[in-house]
PDB file of C-alpha atoms in Angstrom:
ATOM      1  CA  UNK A   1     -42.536  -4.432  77.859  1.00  0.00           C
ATOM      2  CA  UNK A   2     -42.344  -6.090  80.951  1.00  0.00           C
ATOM      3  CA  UNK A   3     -45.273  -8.168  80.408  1.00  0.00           C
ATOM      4  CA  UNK A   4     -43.558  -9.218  77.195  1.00  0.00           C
ATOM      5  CA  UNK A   5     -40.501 -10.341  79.535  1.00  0.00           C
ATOM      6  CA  UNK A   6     -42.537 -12.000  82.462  1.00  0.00           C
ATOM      7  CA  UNK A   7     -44.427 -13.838  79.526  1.00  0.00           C
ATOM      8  CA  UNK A   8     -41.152 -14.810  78.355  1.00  0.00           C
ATOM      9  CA  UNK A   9     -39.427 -16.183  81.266  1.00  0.00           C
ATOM     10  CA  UNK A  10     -42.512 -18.296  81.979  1.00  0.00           C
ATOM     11  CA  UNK A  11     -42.292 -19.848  79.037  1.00  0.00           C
ATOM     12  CA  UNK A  12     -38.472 -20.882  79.424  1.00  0.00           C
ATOM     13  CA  UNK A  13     -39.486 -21.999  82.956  1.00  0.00           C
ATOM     14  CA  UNK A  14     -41.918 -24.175  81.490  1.00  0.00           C
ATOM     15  CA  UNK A  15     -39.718 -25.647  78.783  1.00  0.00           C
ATOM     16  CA  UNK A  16     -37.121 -26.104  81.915  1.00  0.00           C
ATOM     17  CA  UNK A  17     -39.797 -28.016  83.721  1.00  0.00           C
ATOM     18  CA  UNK A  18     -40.339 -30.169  80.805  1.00  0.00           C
ATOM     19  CA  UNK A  19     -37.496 -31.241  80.430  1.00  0.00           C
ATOM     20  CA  UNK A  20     -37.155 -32.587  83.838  1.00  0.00           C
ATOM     21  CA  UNK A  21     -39.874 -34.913  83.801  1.00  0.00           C
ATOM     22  CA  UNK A  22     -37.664 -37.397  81.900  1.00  0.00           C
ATOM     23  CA  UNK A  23     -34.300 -37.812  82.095  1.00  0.00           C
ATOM     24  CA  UNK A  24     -31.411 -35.990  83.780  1.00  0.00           C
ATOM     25  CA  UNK A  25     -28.574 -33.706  82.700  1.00  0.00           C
ATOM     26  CA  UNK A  26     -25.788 -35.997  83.703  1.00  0.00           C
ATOM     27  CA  UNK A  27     -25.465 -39.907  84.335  1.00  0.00           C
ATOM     28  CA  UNK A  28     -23.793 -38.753  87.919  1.00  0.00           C
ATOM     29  CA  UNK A  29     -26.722 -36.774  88.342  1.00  0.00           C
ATOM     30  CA  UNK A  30     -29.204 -39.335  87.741  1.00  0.00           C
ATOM     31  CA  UNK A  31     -27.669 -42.191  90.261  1.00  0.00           C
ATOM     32  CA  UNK A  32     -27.348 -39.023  92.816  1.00  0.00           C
ATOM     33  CA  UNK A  33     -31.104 -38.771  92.730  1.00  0.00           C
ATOM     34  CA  UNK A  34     -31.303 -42.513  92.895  1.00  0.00           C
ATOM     35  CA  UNK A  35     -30.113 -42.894  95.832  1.00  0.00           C
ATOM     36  CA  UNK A  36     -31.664 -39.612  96.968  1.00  0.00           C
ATOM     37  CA  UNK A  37     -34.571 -41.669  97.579  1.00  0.00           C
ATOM     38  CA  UNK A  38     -32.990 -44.084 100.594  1.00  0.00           C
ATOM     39  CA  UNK A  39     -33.106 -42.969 103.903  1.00  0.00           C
ATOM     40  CA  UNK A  40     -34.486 -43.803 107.002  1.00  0.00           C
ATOM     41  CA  UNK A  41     -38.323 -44.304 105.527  1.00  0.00           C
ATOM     42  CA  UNK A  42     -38.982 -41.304 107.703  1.00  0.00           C
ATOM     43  CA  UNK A  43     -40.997 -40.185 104.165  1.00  0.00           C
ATOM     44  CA  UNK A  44     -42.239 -41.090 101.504  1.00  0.00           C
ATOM     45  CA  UNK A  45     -39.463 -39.658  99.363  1.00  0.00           C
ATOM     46  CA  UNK A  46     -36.658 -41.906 101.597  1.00  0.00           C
ATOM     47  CA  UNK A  47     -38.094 -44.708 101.144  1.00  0.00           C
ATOM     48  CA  UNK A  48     -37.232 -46.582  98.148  1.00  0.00           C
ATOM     49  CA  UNK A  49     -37.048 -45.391  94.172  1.00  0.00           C
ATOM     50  CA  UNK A  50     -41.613 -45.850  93.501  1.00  0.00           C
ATOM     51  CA  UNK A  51     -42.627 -47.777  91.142  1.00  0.00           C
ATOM     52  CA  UNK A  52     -45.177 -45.452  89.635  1.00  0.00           C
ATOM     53  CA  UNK A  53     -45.902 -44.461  86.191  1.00  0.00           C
ATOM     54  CA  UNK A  54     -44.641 -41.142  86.990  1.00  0.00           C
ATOM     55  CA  UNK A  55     -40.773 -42.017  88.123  1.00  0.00           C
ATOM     56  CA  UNK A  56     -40.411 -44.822  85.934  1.00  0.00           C
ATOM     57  CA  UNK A  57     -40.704 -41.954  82.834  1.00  0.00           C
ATOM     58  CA  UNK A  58     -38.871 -39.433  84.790  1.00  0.00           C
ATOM     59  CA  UNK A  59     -35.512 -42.565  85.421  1.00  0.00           C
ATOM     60  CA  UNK A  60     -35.967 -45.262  83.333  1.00  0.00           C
ATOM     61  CA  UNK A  61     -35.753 -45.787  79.234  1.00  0.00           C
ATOM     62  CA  UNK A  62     -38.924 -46.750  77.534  1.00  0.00           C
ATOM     63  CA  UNK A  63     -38.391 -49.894  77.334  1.00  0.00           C
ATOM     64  CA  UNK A  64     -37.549 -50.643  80.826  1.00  0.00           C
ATOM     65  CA  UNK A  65     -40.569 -48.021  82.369  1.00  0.00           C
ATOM     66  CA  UNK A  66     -43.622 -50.912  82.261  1.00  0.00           C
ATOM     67  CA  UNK A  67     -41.504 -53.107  84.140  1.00  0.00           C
ATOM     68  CA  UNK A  68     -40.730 -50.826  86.522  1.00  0.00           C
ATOM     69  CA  UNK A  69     -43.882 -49.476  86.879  1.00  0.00           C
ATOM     70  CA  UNK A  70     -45.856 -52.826  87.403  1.00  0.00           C
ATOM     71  CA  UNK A  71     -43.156 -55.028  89.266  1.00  0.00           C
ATOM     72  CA  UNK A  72     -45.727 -57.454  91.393  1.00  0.00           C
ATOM     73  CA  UNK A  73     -43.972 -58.580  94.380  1.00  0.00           C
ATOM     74  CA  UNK A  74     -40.578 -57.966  95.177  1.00  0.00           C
ATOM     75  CA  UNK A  75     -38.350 -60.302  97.455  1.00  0.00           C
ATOM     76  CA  UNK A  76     -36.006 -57.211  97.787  1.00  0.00           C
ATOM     77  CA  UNK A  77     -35.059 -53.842  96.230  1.00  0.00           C
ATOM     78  CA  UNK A  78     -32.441 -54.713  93.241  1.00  0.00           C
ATOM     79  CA  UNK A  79     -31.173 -51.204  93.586  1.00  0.00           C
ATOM     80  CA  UNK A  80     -29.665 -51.763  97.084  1.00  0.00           C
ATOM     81  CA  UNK A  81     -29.892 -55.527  96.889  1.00  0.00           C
ATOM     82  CA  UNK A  82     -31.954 -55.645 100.032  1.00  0.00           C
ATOM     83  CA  UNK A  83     -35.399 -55.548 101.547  1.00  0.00           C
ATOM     84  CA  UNK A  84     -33.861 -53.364 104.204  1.00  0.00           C
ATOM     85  CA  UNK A  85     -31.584 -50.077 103.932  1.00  0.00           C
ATOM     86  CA  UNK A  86     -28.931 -48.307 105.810  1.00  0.00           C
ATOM     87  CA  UNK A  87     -26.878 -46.580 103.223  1.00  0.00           C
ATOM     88  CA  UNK A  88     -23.481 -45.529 103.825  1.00  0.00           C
ATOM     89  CA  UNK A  89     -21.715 -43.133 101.453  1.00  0.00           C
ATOM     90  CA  UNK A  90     -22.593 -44.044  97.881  1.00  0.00           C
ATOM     91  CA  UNK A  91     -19.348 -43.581  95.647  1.00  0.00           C
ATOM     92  CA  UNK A  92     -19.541 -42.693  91.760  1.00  0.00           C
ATOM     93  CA  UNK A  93     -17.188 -43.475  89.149  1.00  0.00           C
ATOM     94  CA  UNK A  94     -18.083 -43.244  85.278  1.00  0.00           C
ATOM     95  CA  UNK A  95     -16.767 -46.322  84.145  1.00  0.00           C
ATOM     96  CA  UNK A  96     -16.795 -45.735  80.125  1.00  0.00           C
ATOM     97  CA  UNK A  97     -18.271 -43.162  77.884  1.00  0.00           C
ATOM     98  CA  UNK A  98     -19.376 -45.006  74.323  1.00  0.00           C
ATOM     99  CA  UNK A  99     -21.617 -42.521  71.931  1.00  0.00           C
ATOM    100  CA  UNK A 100     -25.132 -42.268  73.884  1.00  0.00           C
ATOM    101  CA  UNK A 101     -24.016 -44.796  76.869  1.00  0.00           C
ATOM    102  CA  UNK A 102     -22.543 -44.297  79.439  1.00  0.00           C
ATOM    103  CA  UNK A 103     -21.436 -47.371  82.391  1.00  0.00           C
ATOM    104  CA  UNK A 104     -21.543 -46.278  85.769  1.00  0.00           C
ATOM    105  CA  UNK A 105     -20.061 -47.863  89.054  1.00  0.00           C
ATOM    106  CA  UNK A 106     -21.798 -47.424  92.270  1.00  0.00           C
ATOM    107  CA  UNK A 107     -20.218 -48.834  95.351  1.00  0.00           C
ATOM    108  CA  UNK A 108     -21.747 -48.285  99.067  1.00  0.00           C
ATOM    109  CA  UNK A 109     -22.543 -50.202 101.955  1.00  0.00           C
ATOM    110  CA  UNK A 110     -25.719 -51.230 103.007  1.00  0.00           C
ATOM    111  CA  UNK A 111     -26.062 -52.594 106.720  1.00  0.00           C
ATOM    112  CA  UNK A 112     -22.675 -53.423 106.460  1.00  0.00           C
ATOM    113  CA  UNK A 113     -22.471 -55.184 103.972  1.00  0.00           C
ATOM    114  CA  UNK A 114     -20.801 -54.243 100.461  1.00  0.00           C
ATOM    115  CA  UNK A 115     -23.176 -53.439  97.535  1.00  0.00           C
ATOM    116  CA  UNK A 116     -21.497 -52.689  94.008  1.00  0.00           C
ATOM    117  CA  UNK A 117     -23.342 -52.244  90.926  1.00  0.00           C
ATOM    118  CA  UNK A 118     -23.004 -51.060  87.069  1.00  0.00           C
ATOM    119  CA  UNK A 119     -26.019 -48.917  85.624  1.00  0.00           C
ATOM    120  CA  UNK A 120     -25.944 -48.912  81.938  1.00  0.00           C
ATOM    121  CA  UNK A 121     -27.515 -45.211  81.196  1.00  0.00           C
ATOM    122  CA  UNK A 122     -28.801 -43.722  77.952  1.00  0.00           C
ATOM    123  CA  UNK A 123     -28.672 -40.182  76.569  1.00  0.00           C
ATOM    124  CA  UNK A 124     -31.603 -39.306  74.897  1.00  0.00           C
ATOM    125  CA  UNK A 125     -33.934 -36.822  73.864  1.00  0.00           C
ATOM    126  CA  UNK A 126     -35.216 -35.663  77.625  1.00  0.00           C
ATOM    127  CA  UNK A 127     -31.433 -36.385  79.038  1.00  0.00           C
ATOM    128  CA  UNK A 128     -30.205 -39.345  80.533  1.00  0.00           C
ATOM    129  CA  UNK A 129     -31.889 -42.334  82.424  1.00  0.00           C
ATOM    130  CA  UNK A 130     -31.637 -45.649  83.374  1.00  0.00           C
ATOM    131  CA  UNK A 131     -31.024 -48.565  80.303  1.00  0.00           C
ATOM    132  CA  UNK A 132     -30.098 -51.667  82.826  1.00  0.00           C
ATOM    133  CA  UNK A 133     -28.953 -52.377  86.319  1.00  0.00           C
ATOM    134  CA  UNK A 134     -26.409 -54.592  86.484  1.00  0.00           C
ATOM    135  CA  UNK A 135     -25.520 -56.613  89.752  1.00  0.00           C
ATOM    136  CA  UNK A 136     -22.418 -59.276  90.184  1.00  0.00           C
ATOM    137  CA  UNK A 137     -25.430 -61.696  89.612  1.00  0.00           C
ATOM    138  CA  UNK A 138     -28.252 -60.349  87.694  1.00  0.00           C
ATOM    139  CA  UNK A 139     -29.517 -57.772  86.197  1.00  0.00           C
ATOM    140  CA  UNK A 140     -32.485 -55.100  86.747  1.00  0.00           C
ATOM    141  CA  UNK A 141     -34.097 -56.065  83.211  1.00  0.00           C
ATOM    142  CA  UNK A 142     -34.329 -59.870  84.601  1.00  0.00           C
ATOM    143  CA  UNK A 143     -34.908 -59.272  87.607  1.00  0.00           C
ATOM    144  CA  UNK A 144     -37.433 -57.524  87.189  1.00  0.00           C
ATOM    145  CA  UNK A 145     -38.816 -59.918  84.271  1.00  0.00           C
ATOM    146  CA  UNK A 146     -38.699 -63.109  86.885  1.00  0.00           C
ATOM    147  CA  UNK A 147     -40.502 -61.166  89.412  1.00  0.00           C
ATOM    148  CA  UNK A 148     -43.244 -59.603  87.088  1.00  0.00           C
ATOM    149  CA  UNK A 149     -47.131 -60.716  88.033  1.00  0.00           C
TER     150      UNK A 149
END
């Protein structure tokens, strides 16, 4: 009997694990671990969201994960708007809920200066990720499209 439970639990575990690898349970959650991956470079998990294969599936819809994953050269990070980081307190407000979006505002400062962005966020099968970044000026999806190669 307890093999049958062990046997179990494993399996949940591993259907737990699976559905980690894309998507997250919340939109807050999602732009938490963003930003989870800017500090001080000390790492390689503070320094910057990758751009590999691997987190573009895990953050980013399907149509936005090539981009993502193959960016060429970058003149700056669009999700801090800045070649350079020093992240104060990252604030997050759920702007509007509409069916499987949902628009989230991000506001924090970055070397002193202001940074405020909108990510447009999806709900699907593996939870939520990333749909668009929007800046003031731009937007992740062209940004990302004038930069590519």
């Amino acid at each position: 009997m307890a093999k049958v439970v062990g046997a179990i639990l494993i399996w949940l575990a591993g259907l737990g694990i699976s559905t980690l690898e894309a998507g997250f349970r919340s939109p807050e959650s999602l732009v938490r671990n963003v930003y989870a991956y800017y500090g001080d470079r000390s790492s390689e998990l503070s320094s910057g969201l990758p751009h590999d294969p691997a987190t573009a599936r895990q953050f980013f819809d399907p149509s936005l994960r090539a981009a993502w994953s193959s960016p060429g050269k970058l003149p700056y990070d669009f999700l801090v708007q800045s070649p350079t980081w020093k992240l104060g307190a990252v604030s997050i407000s759920v702007l509007r809920r509409q069916f499987d979006k949902t628009y989230v505002a991000v506001a924090f400062d970055n070397n002193g200066r202001t940074v405020t962005l909108n990510f447009i966020l999806v709900n699907g099968p593996d939870g939520w990720v990333i749909a668009d970044v929007e800046s003031p000026h731009d937007s992740l999806r062209m940004f990302l499209a004038q930069h590519k190669n």
